[in-house]
Coordinates of C-alpha atoms and ligand atoms in Angstrom, one line a residue:
M1 CA 27.5 40.5 20.1
S2 CA 27.1 44.5 20.2
T3 CA 26.4 46.6 17.3
L4 CA 28.2 50.2 16.8
F5 CA 25.9 52.8 14.8
H6 CA 28.1 55.8 13.8
G7 CA 28.2 58.9 11.5
G8 CA 24.8 59.7 11.9
R9 CA 22.7 62.7 12.8
K10 CA 20.5 62.0 16.0
L11 CA 16.9 63.3 16.3
D12 CA 14.7 62.6 19.5
S13 CA 12.8 64.4 21.8
D14 CA 16.3 65.6 23.5
G15 CA 17.3 67.5 20.3
Q16 CA 19.6 67.2 17.6
V17 CA 23.0 65.8 17.8
D18 CA 25.8 65.7 14.9
D19 CA 28.4 62.9 14.3
F20 CA 26.1 60.5 16.7
W21 CA 27.3 57.2 17.6
M22 CA 25.4 54.9 19.9
I23 CA 26.2 50.8 20.9
V24 CA 23.5 48.6 21.0
D25 CA 23.8 45.1 23.0
G26 CA 21.1 42.7 22.6
D27 CA 17.7 44.6 22.6
T28 CA 19.0 47.8 24.5
I29 CA 21.3 50.8 23.8
T30 CA 24.2 50.9 26.1
E31 CA 26.2 53.8 25.3
T32 CA 25.8 57.1 23.1
G33 CA 28.0 60.0 22.3
S34 CA 29.3 62.4 19.5
G35 CA 32.4 62.5 17.8
Q36 CA 35.2 59.9 17.7
A37 CA 33.3 56.5 18.0
P38 CA 34.8 54.0 20.9
D39 CA 37.4 51.4 19.5
M40 CA 34.9 48.2 19.0
A41 CA 36.3 44.6 19.2
A42 CA 36.7 42.8 15.9
T43 CA 33.4 40.5 16.1
S44 CA 31.3 43.8 16.8
E45 CA 29.0 44.8 13.9
R46 CA 29.3 48.5 12.5
V47 CA 26.6 50.3 10.8
N48 CA 27.5 53.6 9.0
V49 CA 24.4 56.1 9.2
D50 CA 26.5 57.6 6.5
G51 CA 25.5 61.3 7.4
N52 CA 21.6 60.1 7.2
W53 CA 19.3 60.7 10.3
I54 CA 18.7 58.3 13.1
V55 CA 15.7 58.2 15.1
P56 CA 14.1 56.6 17.5
G57 CA 11.6 53.6 16.5
F58 CA 8.0 54.9 16.0
I59 CA 5.5 53.8 18.5
D60 CA 1.9 53.7 17.1
L61 CA -0.8 54.2 20.0
H62 CA -3.7 53.4 17.3
G63 CA -3.9 51.3 14.4
H64 CA -6.0 48.5 13.3
G65 CA -3.9 46.9 10.6
G66 CA -2.2 46.9 7.5
G67 CA -0.8 45.0 4.7
G68 CA -4.0 43.7 3.8
H69 CA -4.6 42.2 7.5
S70 CA -6.6 43.5 10.5
Y71 CA -5.7 43.1 14.0
D72 CA -9.2 41.8 14.9
D73 CA -8.4 38.6 13.5
S74 CA -5.8 35.6 13.6
A75 CA -2.5 35.6 15.0
D76 CA -0.6 35.4 11.5
D77 CA -2.7 38.4 10.0
I78 CA -1.8 40.5 13.4
R79 CA 2.1 39.5 12.6
A80 CA 1.6 40.1 9.0
A81 CA 0.1 43.6 9.6
L82 CA 2.6 44.4 12.1
A83 CA 5.6 43.6 9.8
T84 CA 4.0 46.1 7.1
H85 CA 4.1 48.8 9.6
R86 CA 7.8 47.8 11.0
A87 CA 8.9 48.4 7.4
H88 CA 7.8 51.9 7.5
G89 CA 9.4 52.8 11.2
T90 CA 6.8 51.6 13.7
T91 CA 8.7 49.1 16.1
R92 CA 6.2 49.1 19.0
S93 CA 2.5 49.0 18.6
V94 CA -0.6 49.0 20.4
L95 CA -3.2 46.9 18.4
S96 CA -6.9 48.5 18.1
L97 CA -9.9 46.7 18.1
V98 CA -13.0 47.9 16.5
A99 CA -16.6 47.7 18.4
N100 CA -17.5 43.8 18.2
P101 CA -19.6 41.5 20.8
I102 CA -18.3 41.4 24.1
A103 CA -17.4 37.6 23.7
Q104 CA -15.6 38.3 20.4
L105 CA -13.7 41.3 21.9
R106 CA -12.4 39.0 24.6
A107 CA -11.5 36.1 22.5
S108 CA -9.2 38.8 20.2
L109 CA -8.1 40.2 23.9
A110 CA -6.9 36.8 24.3
V111 CA -5.0 36.3 21.0
I112 CA -3.2 39.7 21.8
A113 CA -2.3 38.7 25.2
D114 CA -0.6 35.6 23.8
L115 CA 0.9 37.4 21.2
A116 CA 2.6 40.2 23.6
D117 CA 3.7 37.1 25.5
E118 CA 6.5 36.5 23.0
D119 CA 6.7 39.8 21.0
P120 CA 7.7 43.1 23.1
T121 CA 7.1 44.8 20.2
I122 CA 3.2 44.4 20.8
L123 CA 2.7 47.0 23.6
G124 CA -0.7 45.6 24.2
S125 CA -4.4 46.2 22.9
H126 CA -6.5 49.0 22.5
L127 CA -10.4 48.7 22.6
E128 CA -11.9 51.0 20.4
G129 CA -15.6 50.6 21.6
P130 CA -18.0 49.0 22.3
F131 CA -18.5 52.0 25.0
L132 CA -19.2 54.8 21.9
S133 CA -21.7 57.1 21.1
E134 CA -24.0 56.0 18.2
D135 CA -24.0 59.6 17.0
K136 CA -20.1 59.5 16.8
R137 CA -19.8 56.0 15.7
G138 CA -17.7 56.5 12.6
A139 CA -16.8 53.0 11.2
H140 CA -17.8 51.1 14.3
N141 CA -21.0 48.7 13.4
P142 CA -23.7 50.4 15.5
A143 CA -25.5 47.0 16.7
Y144 CA -22.4 46.5 18.8
L145 CA -22.4 49.8 20.4
K146 CA -23.6 49.6 24.1
A147 CA -23.0 51.4 27.6
P148 CA -20.4 50.0 29.8
L149 CA -21.7 47.5 32.3
P150 CA -19.4 47.0 35.2
F151 CA -19.2 43.3 34.9
E152 CA -18.2 43.4 31.4
V153 CA -15.7 46.1 31.9
E154 CA -14.0 43.5 34.3
E155 CA -14.7 40.7 31.8
L156 CA -12.8 42.6 29.2
I157 CA -9.7 43.6 31.6
G158 CA -9.8 40.2 32.6
A159 CA -9.5 39.0 29.0
G160 CA -6.7 40.8 28.5
R161 CA -4.4 39.6 31.1
G162 CA -2.8 42.8 31.9
S163 CA -2.4 43.7 27.9
L164 CA -5.3 46.0 27.7
K165 CA -3.6 49.2 27.7
L166 CA -5.8 51.6 26.2
L167 CA -9.4 52.1 26.1
T168 CA -11.7 54.5 24.1
L169 CA -14.9 55.4 25.5
A170 CA -17.7 57.9 25.3
P171 CA -18.2 59.6 28.8
E172 CA -22.0 60.3 28.1
L173 CA -22.8 57.2 28.2
P174 CA -24.5 55.8 31.5
G175 CA -22.0 54.3 33.4
A176 CA -18.8 55.5 31.9
L177 CA -17.4 57.7 34.5
E178 CA -17.6 54.8 36.7
A179 CA -16.1 52.5 34.2
I180 CA -13.2 55.2 34.4
D181 CA -12.5 54.8 37.9
V182 CA -12.6 51.0 37.3
L183 CA -10.4 50.8 34.4
V184 CA -7.9 53.6 35.7
E185 CA -7.5 51.4 38.6
A186 CA -6.8 48.2 36.5
G187 CA -4.0 50.3 34.9
V188 CA -5.7 50.7 31.8
V189 CA -5.4 54.3 30.0
V190 CA -8.7 56.0 28.9
G191 CA -9.2 57.8 25.9
V192 CA -12.4 59.9 25.5
G193 CA -13.6 59.5 22.0
H194 CA -16.1 58.8 19.5
T195 CA -18.1 61.0 21.7
D196 CA -20.7 63.5 21.8
A197 CA -19.4 65.2 25.1
D198 CA -18.9 68.7 25.8
F199 CA -16.2 70.9 27.4
D200 CA -17.3 70.0 30.9
L201 CA -18.0 66.4 30.9
T202 CA -14.5 66.0 29.0
H203 CA -12.9 67.6 31.6
E204 CA -14.6 65.7 34.5
S205 CA -13.2 62.4 32.5
F206 CA -9.5 63.8 32.4
N207 CA -10.0 64.8 36.3
R208 CA -11.6 61.0 36.7
G209 CA -8.3 59.6 35.2
A210 CA -8.8 59.6 31.2
R211 CA -5.7 60.7 29.6
I212 CA -6.1 60.6 26.0
L213 CA -8.1 62.3 23.3
T214 CA -8.7 59.5 20.8
H215 CA -8.2 60.9 17.1
A216 CA -9.0 64.9 18.1
F217 CA -11.4 66.4 15.8
N218 CA -12.7 63.1 14.3
A219 CA -15.7 61.8 15.6
M220 CA -16.3 64.3 18.2
N221 CA -17.7 67.9 18.4
G222 CA -15.4 70.4 17.0
I223 CA -14.2 74.0 18.6
H224 CA -17.0 76.5 18.4
H225 CA -16.0 79.8 20.1
R226 CA -19.3 79.3 22.5
A227 CA -19.1 75.7 23.1
P228 CA -15.3 75.0 23.2
G229 CA -16.0 71.0 23.4
P230 CA -13.4 68.1 24.2
I231 CA -10.8 69.5 22.0
I232 CA -10.1 72.5 24.0
A233 CA -10.7 70.6 27.1
A234 CA -7.8 68.6 26.1
F235 CA -5.5 71.4 25.1
E236 CA -6.1 73.0 28.2
D237 CA -5.3 69.9 30.3
E238 CA -1.3 69.2 30.5
R239 CA -2.1 65.6 31.6
V240 CA -3.6 64.6 28.4
T241 CA -2.4 63.3 25.2
I242 CA -3.8 64.4 22.1
E243 CA -3.8 61.8 19.4
L244 CA -3.9 63.3 15.7
I245 CA -4.4 61.5 12.2
L246 CA -2.3 63.4 10.0
D247 CA -2.9 61.8 6.7
G248 CA -3.9 65.1 4.8
Q249 CA -7.7 63.9 5.1
H250 CA -8.6 63.5 8.6
V251 CA -7.4 66.8 9.7
H252 CA -5.8 69.9 7.7
P253 CA -2.4 70.3 7.9
D254 CA -3.1 73.9 9.0
V255 CA -5.4 72.6 11.7
A256 CA -2.8 69.8 12.8
G257 CA 0.1 72.7 12.8
M258 CA -2.5 74.6 15.6
A259 CA -2.8 71.5 17.5
F260 CA 0.8 71.5 17.9
R261 CA 1.3 74.8 19.1
G262 CA -1.9 74.7 21.2
A263 CA -0.5 71.4 23.1
P264 CA 3.3 71.3 22.9
G265 CA 5.0 68.1 23.5
R266 CA 1.7 66.5 23.8
I267 CA 0.3 65.5 20.2
A268 CA 1.2 61.7 19.1
L269 CA 1.0 61.1 15.8
I270 CA -1.1 57.8 15.2
T271 CA -2.0 56.0 11.8
D272 CA -5.8 54.7 12.9
A273 CA -4.6 52.3 9.8
M274 CA -6.9 49.7 8.7
A275 CA -5.8 46.8 6.5
A276 CA -5.3 48.7 3.5
A277 CA -2.4 50.8 4.7
G278 CA 1.0 49.6 2.8
S279 CA -1.5 47.7 0.5
S280 CA -3.7 48.7 -2.4
D281 CA -6.7 50.3 -3.0
G282 CA -9.8 48.1 -3.3
D283 CA -12.6 46.4 -1.2
Y284 CA -11.6 45.4 2.7
P285 CA -13.5 44.5 5.8
L286 CA -13.1 46.8 8.9
G287 CA -14.7 44.5 11.5
T288 CA -18.1 43.4 10.2
L289 CA -18.1 46.4 8.0
N290 CA -17.4 47.0 4.4
V291 CA -14.6 49.6 3.4
T292 CA -13.7 50.8 -0.2
V293 CA -10.4 52.5 -0.6
R294 CA -9.9 54.7 -3.5
D295 CA -6.6 56.9 -3.8
G296 CA -5.9 55.8 -0.4
L297 CA -9.0 57.3 1.0
A298 CA -10.8 54.4 3.3
V299 CA -14.8 55.0 3.6
L300 CA -17.7 52.8 4.3
R301 CA -19.2 51.2 1.1
G302 CA -21.5 53.8 -0.4
T303 CA -21.0 56.6 2.0
Q304 CA -18.8 59.6 2.4
T305 CA -17.8 58.1 6.2
I306 CA -14.1 57.9 6.5
A307 CA -13.4 54.4 8.1
G308 CA -9.7 54.0 9.1
S309 CA -6.7 55.6 7.3
T310 CA -4.0 54.0 5.0
L311 CA -1.4 55.8 6.8
T312 CA 2.0 54.6 7.8
Q313 CA 3.9 56.4 10.8
D314 CA 6.6 57.8 8.3
V315 CA 4.2 59.6 5.8
A316 CA 2.5 61.2 9.0
L317 CA 6.1 62.4 10.0
R318 CA 6.5 63.9 6.7
N319 CA 3.1 65.2 6.5
A320 CA 3.9 67.2 9.9
V321 CA 7.3 68.5 8.6
E322 CA 6.5 69.5 4.9
H323 CA 2.9 70.5 5.1
A324 CA 1.8 71.3 8.9
S325 CA 5.0 73.4 9.5
V326 CA 5.6 71.3 12.3
H327 CA 9.4 71.2 13.7
P328 CA 11.2 68.1 13.0
I329 CA 12.1 67.5 16.6
E330 CA 8.6 68.2 17.7
A331 CA 7.3 66.0 14.9
I332 CA 9.8 63.0 16.1
A333 CA 8.6 63.3 19.5
A334 CA 5.1 63.3 18.3
L335 CA 6.0 59.7 17.1
T336 CA 8.1 58.3 19.6
A337 CA 8.5 60.1 23.2
V338 CA 5.1 61.3 23.4
P339 CA 3.0 57.7 22.9
A340 CA 5.9 56.4 25.4
R341 CA 4.7 58.9 28.0
A342 CA 1.1 58.1 27.2
L343 CA 1.9 54.5 28.0
G344 CA 4.2 55.2 30.8
L345 CA 7.0 53.5 29.0
E346 CA 9.1 56.6 29.0
H347 CA 11.9 55.3 30.6
R348 CA 12.4 52.4 28.1
L349 CA 10.8 53.6 24.9
G350 CA 11.1 56.9 22.5
R351 CA 14.7 58.2 23.2
L352 CA 18.2 57.0 21.8
A353 CA 19.9 56.8 25.0
P354 CA 21.7 54.4 27.4
G355 CA 19.6 52.0 28.8
Y356 CA 16.6 52.5 26.1
A357 CA 15.4 49.8 23.8
A358 CA 17.1 49.4 20.6
D359 CA 14.7 50.5 18.4
A360 CA 16.0 52.9 15.7
V361 CA 15.0 54.3 12.3
I362 CA 17.6 55.4 9.6
L363 CA 16.0 58.3 7.4
D364 CA 17.4 60.3 4.4
K365 CA 17.2 63.4 4.0
G366 CA 13.8 63.3 2.6
L367 CA 12.8 61.7 5.6
Q368 CA 12.3 58.4 3.9
V369 CA 13.0 55.3 5.8
Q370 CA 16.2 53.4 4.9
R371 CA 16.6 51.0 7.5
V372 CA 14.9 50.0 10.5
W373 CA 15.6 48.0 14.2
A374 CA 13.1 46.7 16.2
N375 CA 14.2 45.5 19.8
G376 CA 17.9 45.3 18.7
S377 CA 16.9 43.4 15.5
P378 CA 17.4 44.8 11.8
V379 CA 14.2 44.7 9.9
G380 CA 13.7 43.4 6.6
Ligands
ZN1 ZN1 -11.9 55.9 15.9

């Protein structure tokens, strides 16, 4: 059974195509074009995009949960959190785990490995910790932060059974550069983050194989004219993808706009969402810590420390276009082709083209989500 999408305006990293059509067969886009759509058999389904935008499904490299649920918890919690984000256009997710004892992280990695086996929209897991700087810990429990020991790194890689895709570490920790070697060798993408690293150490980390700057500007040294720090090291390095939380609170929209101009084609808009995303204000756990959410801002209870976001990727898209003056094609790329490439999945995800996964979002003229397809299936 194939589906013909027609009458839309396509927007992806290749650019804009008006009067766009595409044919989806199962989980894959098989044909695309513009103008007169091909005659389809009477059994085929037709979706009239009706002059709206059609864009690839969003890919979130970094999120902790949503809809009242966390990726650190049970398989049912994970499914519920994913469903919340899917309704906001996120069709593929890397599931981020906060710092916890190694044994608990291994158990969480095993849960995600099982889920990823059965659900192709789960791209794998991201260990955000425990190998982080205590000074830049943000909302990670300092009791669980530590320097990487080689056998622990091996155990974590093993527990993921191939599904550990990303690991964020602070390269100044003893053994961290050696850990980068081991992780890269195992096919894990390494992010530099929650770190006190300077320009030189960050540059060295990228030369060792690290390829992501984890939520740029947050939980790291800023840009100083005599101490350029990790952000400039990432701007200068064409190999590196720069994560950005564009919720209007983690990074000022004008700084976000500067990042897009400073590293064209290398900004990945992530959510870093915690359980309150797509849910209501109130009290939530984040790992073992308590978080209060008021007016959508999540902070560690009783402090001013931001503790993840309540962002969804459709909101990040609108913030980029409306508040950070990012061109819509660049903004869409930051949600699709850029994160796909960061994971080495640029031949299957992130574009509306033949051979690509049938992940698509229809957006109205105000960039509000109308309908979503994930892996060929309609959502909701
Ligand atoms: Zn973080």
